[in-house]
CSV table of C-alpha atoms and ligand atoms in Angstrom, one decimal:
chain,number,residue,atom,x,y,z
A,245,MET,CA,28.3,-13.5,-16.5
A,246,GLY,CA,28.1,-9.8,-15.9
A,247,LYS,CA,28.3,-8.1,-12.6
A,248,SER,CA,25.4,-8.5,-10.3
A,249,VAL,CA,23.0,-5.6,-9.8
A,250,ILE,CA,22.4,-5.0,-6.1
A,251,ILE,CA,19.9,-2.3,-5.0
A,252,LEU,CA,19.3,-0.9,-1.5
A,253,GLY,CA,15.7,0.4,-1.1
A,254,ILE,CA,14.7,2.9,1.5
A,255,GLU,CA,11.0,3.7,2.5
A,256,SER,CA,10.0,6.4,5.0
A,257,SER,CA,6.9,8.0,3.5
A,258,CYS,CA,4.6,7.6,6.5
A,259,ASP,CA,5.1,5.8,9.8
A,260,ASP,CA,7.2,2.8,8.8
A,261,THR,CA,11.0,3.0,8.4
A,262,ALA,CA,12.1,0.3,6.0
A,263,ALA,CA,15.1,-1.0,4.1
A,264,ALA,CA,15.5,-3.8,1.6
A,265,VAL,CA,18.1,-5.4,-0.6
A,266,ILE,CA,17.4,-6.8,-4.0
A,267,LYS,CA,20.1,-8.7,-6.0
A,268,ASP,CA,19.4,-9.3,-9.7
A,269,GLY,CA,15.7,-8.9,-9.1
A,270,LYS,CA,15.6,-11.3,-6.2
A,271,LEU,CA,14.8,-10.2,-2.6
A,272,LEU,CA,17.6,-10.8,0.0
A,273,ALA,CA,16.3,-8.8,2.9
A,274,ASN,CA,13.2,-6.8,3.8
A,275,ILE,CA,13.3,-5.0,7.2
A,276,VAL,CA,10.5,-2.8,8.6
A,277,ALA,CA,10.5,-0.9,11.8
A,278,SER,CA,6.9,0.1,12.6
A,279,GLN,CA,6.3,3.1,14.9
A,280,ASN,CA,4.2,2.5,18.0
A,281,VAL,CA,4.3,6.1,19.3
A,282,HIS,CA,1.2,7.1,17.2
A,283,LYS,CA,-1.2,4.6,18.9
A,284,ALA,CA,-1.8,6.9,21.9
A,285,TYR,CA,-2.9,9.7,19.5
A,286,GLY,CA,-5.3,7.7,17.3
A,287,GLY,CA,-3.4,8.5,14.1
A,288,VAL,CA,0.0,9.3,12.7
A,289,VAL,CA,1.6,12.5,14.3
A,290,PRO,CA,3.9,13.8,11.5
A,291,GLU,CA,6.5,15.4,13.9
A,292,LEU,CA,6.8,12.2,15.9
A,293,ALA,CA,7.0,10.1,12.7
A,294,SER,CA,9.9,12.2,11.5
A,295,ARG,CA,11.8,11.8,14.7
A,296,ALA,CA,11.3,8.1,14.9
A,297,HIS,CA,12.5,7.7,11.3
A,298,GLN,CA,15.7,9.6,12.3
A,299,GLN,CA,16.3,7.1,15.1
A,300,ASN,CA,15.5,4.0,13.1
A,301,ILE,CA,17.0,4.6,9.7
A,302,ILE,CA,20.6,3.7,10.3
A,303,PRO,CA,19.8,0.5,12.4
A,304,VAL,CA,17.2,-0.6,9.8
A,305,VAL,CA,19.6,-0.2,6.8
A,306,ASP,CA,22.4,-1.9,8.8
A,307,GLN,CA,20.1,-4.8,9.6
A,308,ALA,CA,19.0,-5.2,6.0
A,309,LEU,CA,22.6,-5.3,4.7
A,310,LYS,CA,23.6,-7.8,7.4
A,311,LYS,CA,20.6,-10.0,6.7
A,312,ALA,CA,21.3,-9.9,2.9
A,313,GLY,CA,25.0,-10.6,3.5
A,314,VAL,CA,25.9,-7.7,1.4
A,315,GLY,CA,28.6,-5.1,2.1
A,316,LYS,CA,27.8,-1.5,1.3
A,317,GLU,CA,30.7,-1.3,-1.2
A,318,GLU,CA,28.9,-4.1,-3.2
A,319,LEU,CA,25.8,-1.9,-3.8
A,320,SER,CA,25.0,-0.8,-7.4
A,321,ALA,CA,22.6,2.0,-6.4
A,322,VAL,CA,20.3,3.3,-3.6
A,323,ALA,CA,16.6,3.8,-4.3
A,324,PHE,CA,14.3,5.9,-2.0
A,325,THR,CA,10.7,7.0,-1.8
A,326,ARG,CA,10.5,10.6,-3.0
A,327,GLY,CA,6.7,10.8,-2.4
A,328,PRO,CA,3.8,10.9,-2.0
A,329,GLY,CA,3.8,11.1,1.8
A,330,LEU,CA,4.5,13.3,4.8
A,331,MET,CA,7.2,15.9,4.2
A,332,GLY,CA,9.1,15.4,7.5
A,333,SER,CA,9.1,11.6,7.0
A,334,LEU,CA,10.1,11.7,3.3
A,335,LEU,CA,13.0,14.1,4.3
A,336,VAL,CA,14.6,11.5,6.5
A,337,GLY,CA,14.7,8.8,3.8
A,338,THR,CA,15.6,11.3,1.0
A,339,SER,CA,18.5,12.9,3.0
A,340,PHE,CA,19.8,9.5,4.0
A,341,ALA,CA,19.7,8.1,0.5
A,342,LYS,CA,21.4,11.2,-0.9
A,343,ALA,CA,24.2,11.1,1.6
A,344,PHE,CA,24.7,7.4,1.1
A,345,ALA,CA,24.8,7.6,-2.6
A,346,MET,CA,27.3,10.5,-2.4
A,347,GLY,CA,29.5,8.7,0.1
A,348,MET,CA,29.6,5.5,-1.8
A,349,ASN,CA,29.7,7.2,-5.2
A,350,ILE,CA,26.8,5.1,-6.6
A,351,PRO,CA,23.6,6.2,-8.5
A,352,LEU,CA,20.7,7.7,-6.5
A,353,ILE,CA,17.2,6.6,-7.7
A,354,GLU,CA,13.9,8.3,-6.7
A,355,VAL,CA,10.8,6.1,-6.5
A,356,ASN,CA,7.1,7.1,-6.5
A,357,HIS,CA,5.6,5.2,-3.5
A,358,MET,CA,2.4,4.4,-5.5
A,359,GLN,CA,4.4,2.9,-8.4
A,360,GLY,CA,6.2,0.9,-5.7
A,361,HIS,CA,3.0,-0.5,-4.3
A,362,ILE,CA,2.1,-1.7,-7.8
A,363,LEU,CA,5.5,-3.1,-8.7
A,364,ALA,CA,5.4,-5.0,-5.4
A,365,HIS,CA,3.8,-7.6,-7.7
A,366,PHE,CA,7.2,-8.2,-9.3
A,367,ILE,CA,9.1,-8.9,-6.1
A,368,LYS,CA,10.6,-12.3,-6.2
A,369,THR,CA,11.7,-14.2,-3.1
A,370,GLU,CA,13.5,-17.6,-3.1
A,371,LYS,CA,10.3,-19.2,-2.0
A,372,MET,CA,8.3,-17.6,-4.8
A,373,VAL,CA,10.8,-18.7,-7.4
A,374,GLU,CA,10.6,-22.3,-6.1
A,375,LYS,CA,6.8,-22.3,-6.1
A,376,GLY,CA,6.8,-20.8,-9.7
A,377,GLU,CA,4.6,-17.9,-8.7
A,378,GLU,CA,3.8,-15.6,-11.5
A,379,SER,CA,3.6,-11.9,-11.7
A,380,PRO,CA,0.8,-10.3,-13.7
A,381,GLU,CA,1.2,-9.9,-17.5
A,382,PHE,CA,0.7,-6.4,-19.0
A,383,PRO,CA,-1.8,-4.8,-19.3
A,384,PHE,CA,-3.5,-5.3,-15.9
A,385,LEU,CA,-5.6,-3.2,-13.6
A,386,CYS,CA,-4.4,-2.5,-10.1
A,387,LEU,CA,-6.6,-1.4,-7.2
A,388,THR,CA,-4.2,0.5,-4.9
A,389,VAL,CA,-5.8,0.8,-1.5
A,390,SER,CA,-3.9,2.2,1.4
A,391,GLY,CA,-4.3,4.6,4.3
A,392,GLY,CA,-3.6,7.5,2.1
A,393,HIS,CA,-4.7,6.4,-1.4
A,394,THR,CA,-7.4,4.7,-3.3
A,395,GLN,CA,-6.8,4.4,-7.0
A,396,ILE,CA,-7.6,2.2,-10.0
A,397,VAL,CA,-4.6,2.1,-12.2
A,398,LEU,CA,-4.3,0.9,-15.7
A,399,VAL,CA,-0.8,-0.7,-15.8
A,400,ASN,CA,0.5,-1.0,-19.4
A,401,ASP,CA,4.1,-1.5,-18.4
A,402,TYR,CA,6.5,-1.1,-15.4
A,403,PHE,CA,6.7,2.6,-16.4
A,404,ASP,CA,3.4,3.2,-18.2
A,405,MET,CA,0.7,3.6,-15.6
A,406,LYS,CA,-2.5,5.6,-15.8
A,407,VAL,CA,-4.8,6.5,-12.9
A,408,ILE,CA,-8.3,5.9,-14.3
A,409,GLY,CA,-10.2,6.4,-11.1
A,410,GLU,CA,-9.5,7.6,-7.6
A,411,THR,CA,-11.0,8.9,-4.4
A,412,ILE,CA,-12.2,12.5,-4.2
A,413,ASP,CA,-11.9,12.6,-0.4
A,414,ASP,CA,-10.9,9.8,2.1
A,415,ALA,CA,-8.9,6.7,1.2
A,416,ALA,CA,-10.3,3.2,1.8
A,417,GLY,CA,-7.8,2.6,4.6
A,418,GLU,CA,-8.9,5.9,6.2
A,419,ALA,CA,-12.5,4.8,6.0
A,420,PHE,CA,-11.6,1.6,7.9
A,421,ASP,CA,-9.5,3.5,10.4
A,422,LYS,CA,-12.1,6.2,11.0
A,423,ALA,CA,-14.9,3.7,11.4
A,424,ALA,CA,-12.8,1.9,14.0
A,425,LYS,CA,-12.0,5.1,15.8
A,426,ILE,CA,-15.8,5.9,15.9
A,427,MET,CA,-16.3,2.5,17.5
A,428,GLY,CA,-13.6,3.3,20.1
A,429,LEU,CA,-11.0,0.8,18.7
A,430,PRO,CA,-7.3,1.7,18.7
A,431,TYR,CA,-5.3,3.0,15.7
A,432,PRO,CA,-4.9,1.6,13.1
A,433,GLY,CA,-8.3,0.1,13.3
A,434,GLY,CA,-8.4,-1.6,9.8
A,435,PRO,CA,-6.8,-4.9,10.9
A,436,LEU,CA,-9.1,-5.0,14.0
A,437,ILE,CA,-12.3,-4.5,11.9
A,438,ASP,CA,-11.0,-7.3,9.7
A,439,LYS,CA,-10.5,-9.5,12.8
A,440,TYR,CA,-13.9,-8.9,14.4
A,441,ALA,CA,-15.8,-9.0,11.1
A,442,LYS,CA,-14.9,-12.7,10.8
A,443,GLU,CA,-17.4,-13.5,13.5
A,444,GLY,CA,-20.1,-11.2,12.3
A,445,ASN,CA,-23.0,-11.0,9.8
A,446,PRO,CA,-22.2,-8.6,6.9
A,447,MET,CA,-25.9,-8.1,6.3
A,448,ALA,CA,-26.8,-7.1,9.8
A,449,PHE,CA,-26.7,-3.4,9.1
A,450,THR,CA,-26.8,-1.4,5.9
A,451,PHE,CA,-25.2,1.9,5.1
A,452,SER,CA,-25.9,4.2,2.2
A,453,LYS,CA,-23.3,4.1,-0.6
A,454,PRO,CA,-22.0,7.0,-2.6
A,455,GLN,CA,-23.3,7.5,-6.1
A,456,LEU,CA,-20.3,8.9,-8.0
A,457,PRO,CA,-20.0,9.0,-11.8
A,458,GLU,CA,-17.2,7.3,-13.7
A,459,LEU,CA,-14.6,5.4,-11.8
A,460,ASN,CA,-14.1,7.7,-8.8
A,461,TYR,CA,-14.6,6.9,-5.2
A,462,SER,CA,-15.8,8.8,-2.1
A,463,PHE,CA,-15.8,7.6,1.5
A,464,SER,CA,-16.5,10.7,3.5
A,465,GLY,CA,-20.3,10.3,3.4
A,466,LEU,CA,-20.0,6.8,4.6
A,467,LYS,CA,-18.0,8.0,7.6
A,468,THR,CA,-20.7,10.6,8.5
A,469,GLY,CA,-23.5,8.0,8.0
A,470,PHE,CA,-21.6,5.5,10.2
A,471,MET,CA,-21.0,8.1,12.9
A,472,ASN,CA,-24.7,8.9,13.0
A,473,PHE,CA,-25.5,5.2,13.1
A,474,ILE,CA,-23.2,4.6,16.1
A,475,ASN,CA,-24.4,7.7,17.9
A,476,ASN,CA,-28.1,6.7,17.5
A,477,GLY,CA,-27.4,3.2,18.6
A,478,THR,CA,-25.4,4.3,21.7
A,479,ALA,CA,-28.1,6.8,22.6
A,480,LYS,CA,-30.6,4.0,23.0
A,481,ASN,CA,-28.2,1.5,24.4
A,482,PRO,CA,-24.9,2.5,25.9
A,483,ASP,CA,-23.5,-1.0,25.3
A,484,PHE,CA,-24.6,-1.0,21.6
A,485,VAL,CA,-21.1,-1.2,20.1
A,486,GLU,CA,-19.8,-3.8,22.5
A,487,GLN,CA,-22.9,-6.0,22.1
A,488,HIS,CA,-22.9,-5.8,18.3
A,489,LYS,CA,-19.2,-5.4,17.6
A,490,ALA,CA,-18.8,-8.3,15.2
A,491,ASP,CA,-21.9,-7.5,13.2
A,492,ILE,CA,-21.0,-3.8,13.0
A,493,CYS,CA,-17.5,-4.6,11.8
A,494,ALA,CA,-18.7,-7.2,9.3
A,495,SER,CA,-21.3,-4.8,7.9
A,496,ILE,CA,-19.0,-1.7,7.5
A,497,GLN,CA,-16.3,-3.9,6.0
A,498,TYR,CA,-18.8,-5.4,3.5
A,499,THR,CA,-19.9,-1.9,2.5
A,500,ILE,CA,-16.4,-0.6,1.9
A,501,ILE,CA,-15.5,-3.7,-0.1
A,502,ASP,CA,-18.7,-3.5,-2.1
A,503,ILE,CA,-17.9,0.2,-3.0
A,504,LEU,CA,-14.4,-0.7,-4.0
A,505,LEU,CA,-15.3,-3.7,-6.1
A,506,ASN,CA,-18.3,-2.1,-8.0
A,507,LYS,CA,-16.0,0.4,-9.6
A,508,LEU,CA,-13.3,-2.2,-10.2
A,509,LYS,CA,-15.8,-4.3,-12.0
A,510,LYS,CA,-16.9,-1.3,-14.1
A,511,ALA,CA,-13.2,-0.5,-14.9
A,512,ALA,CA,-12.5,-4.1,-15.9
A,513,LYS,CA,-15.5,-4.1,-18.2
A,514,GLN,CA,-14.7,-0.7,-19.8
A,515,HIS,CA,-11.1,-1.7,-20.5
A,516,SER,CA,-11.8,-5.4,-21.3
A,517,ILE,CA,-9.2,-6.5,-18.9
A,518,SER,CA,-9.5,-9.6,-16.7
A,519,ARG,CA,-6.1,-9.5,-15.0
A,520,ILE,CA,-6.8,-7.7,-11.7
A,521,ALA,CA,-4.3,-6.9,-9.0
A,522,ILE,CA,-4.5,-5.2,-5.7
A,523,ALA,CA,-1.9,-3.4,-3.7
A,524,GLY,CA,-1.5,-1.2,-0.6
A,525,GLY,CA,-2.2,-1.9,3.1
A,526,VAL,CA,-5.9,-2.6,2.7
A,527,SER,CA,-5.2,-5.5,0.3
A,528,ALA,CA,-4.3,-7.3,3.5
A,529,ASN,CA,-8.0,-7.4,4.3
A,530,SER,CA,-9.3,-10.9,4.3
A,531,GLY,CA,-12.8,-9.9,3.3
A,532,LEU,CA,-11.5,-8.1,0.2
A,533,ARG,CA,-9.3,-11.1,-0.7
A,534,GLU,CA,-12.2,-13.5,-0.4
A,535,ALA,CA,-14.5,-11.2,-2.5
A,536,LEU,CA,-11.8,-11.0,-5.2
A,537,TYR,CA,-11.3,-14.8,-5.4
A,538,LYS,CA,-15.1,-15.1,-5.7
A,539,LEU,CA,-15.1,-12.7,-8.6
A,540,GLU,CA,-12.2,-14.7,-10.1
A,541,LYS,CA,-14.6,-17.6,-10.4
A,542,GLU,CA,-17.7,-15.7,-11.3
A,543,LEU,CA,-16.2,-13.4,-13.9
A,544,GLY,CA,-13.2,-15.4,-15.1
A,545,TRP,CA,-10.7,-12.9,-13.7
A,546,LYS,CA,-7.2,-13.7,-12.9
A,547,VAL,CA,-6.5,-12.1,-9.5
A,548,PHE,CA,-3.1,-11.2,-8.1
A,549,ILE,CA,-2.7,-10.5,-4.4
A,550,PRO,CA,0.8,-9.8,-3.1
A,551,GLU,CA,2.2,-11.6,0.0
A,552,PHE,CA,1.1,-9.8,3.2
A,553,GLU,CA,4.5,-8.3,3.9
A,554,PHE,CA,4.5,-6.7,0.4
A,555,CYS,CA,1.0,-5.2,0.8
A,556,THR,CA,1.7,-2.8,3.7
A,557,ASP,CA,4.4,-0.2,3.4
A,558,ASN,CA,7.8,-1.8,2.8
A,559,ALA,CA,11.1,-1.1,1.1
A,560,ALA,CA,11.2,-4.2,-1.1
A,561,MET,CA,8.7,-2.5,-3.4
A,562,ILE,CA,11.0,0.5,-3.5
A,563,ALA,CA,14.0,-1.6,-4.2
A,564,ILE,CA,12.3,-3.5,-7.1
A,565,THR,CA,11.1,-0.3,-8.6
A,566,GLY,CA,14.7,1.0,-8.2
A,567,TYR,CA,16.0,-2.1,-9.9
A,568,TYR,CA,13.8,-1.5,-13.0
A,569,LYS,CA,14.8,2.1,-13.1
A,570,TYR,CA,18.5,1.2,-12.7
A,571,MET,CA,18.2,-1.1,-15.8
A,572,ARG,CA,17.0,2.0,-17.7
A,573,LYS,CA,19.6,4.2,-16.1
A,574,GLU,CA,16.9,6.5,-14.7
A,575,TYR,CA,18.9,8.2,-12.0
A,576,SER,CA,18.3,11.3,-9.9
A,577,ASN,CA,20.7,14.0,-9.0
A,578,GLN,CA,21.8,15.3,-5.7
A,579,GLY,CA,19.4,18.3,-6.0
A,580,VAL,CA,16.4,16.0,-5.7
A,581,ALA,CA,13.9,17.0,-2.9
A,582,PRO,CA,10.9,15.1,-1.4
A,583,LEU,CA,7.6,15.5,-3.2
A,584,PRO,CA,4.7,15.1,-0.7
A,585,ARG,CA,2.2,15.2,-3.5
A,586,TYR,CA,4.1,13.2,-6.1
A,587,ILE,CA,1.4,12.2,-8.7
A,588,LEU,CA,1.7,8.7,-10.3
A,589,GLY,CA,2.7,8.9,-13.9
A,590,SER,CA,4.2,12.4,-13.6
A,591,ASN,CA,7.9,13.3,-13.6
A,592,GLU,CA,7.4,16.1,-11.1
B,36,KG4,O1,-0.1,0.9,2.5
B,36,KG4,P1,-0.1,1.1,4.0
B,36,KG4,O2,0.7,0.3,4.9
B,36,KG4,O3,0.3,2.6,4.4
B,36,KG4,C1,-0.1,3.7,3.6
B,36,KG4,O4,0.6,4.0,2.6
B,36,KG4,O5,-1.2,4.3,3.9
B,36,KG4,O6,-1.7,1.1,4.4
B,36,KG4,C2,-2.1,1.2,5.8
B,36,KG4,C3,-3.6,1.2,5.8
B,36,KG4,C4,-4.2,1.6,7.1
B,36,KG4,O7,-5.3,2.4,6.9
B,36,KG4,C5,-4.7,0.2,7.7
B,36,KG4,O8,-5.8,0.3,8.6
B,36,KG4,C6,-5.0,-0.5,6.5
B,36,KG4,O9,-4.0,-0.2,5.5
B,36,KG4,N1,-5.1,-2.0,6.7
B,36,KG4,C7,-6.2,-2.7,6.7
B,36,KG4,C8,-5.8,-4.0,7.0
B,36,KG4,N2,-4.4,-4.1,7.2
B,36,KG4,C9,-4.0,-2.8,7.0
B,36,KG4,N3,-7.5,-2.4,6.5
B,36,KG4,C10,-8.4,-3.4,6.5
B,36,KG4,N4,-8.1,-4.7,6.8
B,36,KG4,C11,-6.8,-5.1,7.1
B,36,KG4,N5,-6.5,-6.3,7.3
B,37,ZN,ZN1,1.7,2.9,1.2
């Protein structure tokens, strides 16, 4: 047997500092330190995020190696998120990875965060191997929905990905978070809308949907419409939001999901593909999951939804992408710098 390939993955693109270890394609440790400092501000404050990454990165990597039972001298390579993301946040992970690779004299591998979200579908844990869980076969479509991105990607291979539709303004996660903020809910509001929506009627209120050509999305009009709706309701009844919280959450969630799935259905039809995957933080949304499983039955789709911990930002997805790049010897050099607008499918 050949020598094992052990990859350390580092993720620091937004407000989660994360490290993971993958050995021969199998996940040994996945550690995430989430930052709570942003809650008071109702959104991620870049300067605070960068400082928290600096504090967290060494302990998080240390914990990941300990949990994996791997010594740093055993590592084959270190993979890190080069972008897209916040410059100050990316700098911390990038600098750490570069120094680590140089110190240990191992290859350095840059990873595109969006490619990582998609390749999260290929992470294998002990439990998944035992259960015989399958990863999607190529080609498949992936709806990547997070706080910063909303894309429909045609995935032909680990390295051949084409964005066939994307948002022209806000991301779907942003739409959730902004709606929550308008309702007076704390940041990030997406998970809270999901929680309250469970008790509400999705048909209670209707909101106008964007009419965009092709496979592109827009969520900024919905945000404005929602703000007017809340302002009008509150003007007539100051307790409007509190009294109708569940129905409002269910209705706005239903609208966002409907917008997302209409374009996804269109894309599946256009490309004659029935293997449909989702990725990114919003794929944790229970309404979206249910709606997809319903379409699986109705349209004969095969739906792939990653485990919750691999949906939101994590380093396991960076490590698995690094693993596939390592097998192709796609290394970066010490001159590599963060790329806050790193486009999926581009080299620069
Ligand atoms: O992928 P992610 O962790 O970070 C980014 O790269 O943006 O996604 C975070 C986004 C946030 O907007 C958050 O509100 C949203 O995912 N989110 C959810 C849920 N869980 C996370 N949105 C709706 N329902 C959820 N259950
Ligand atoms: Zn993300």
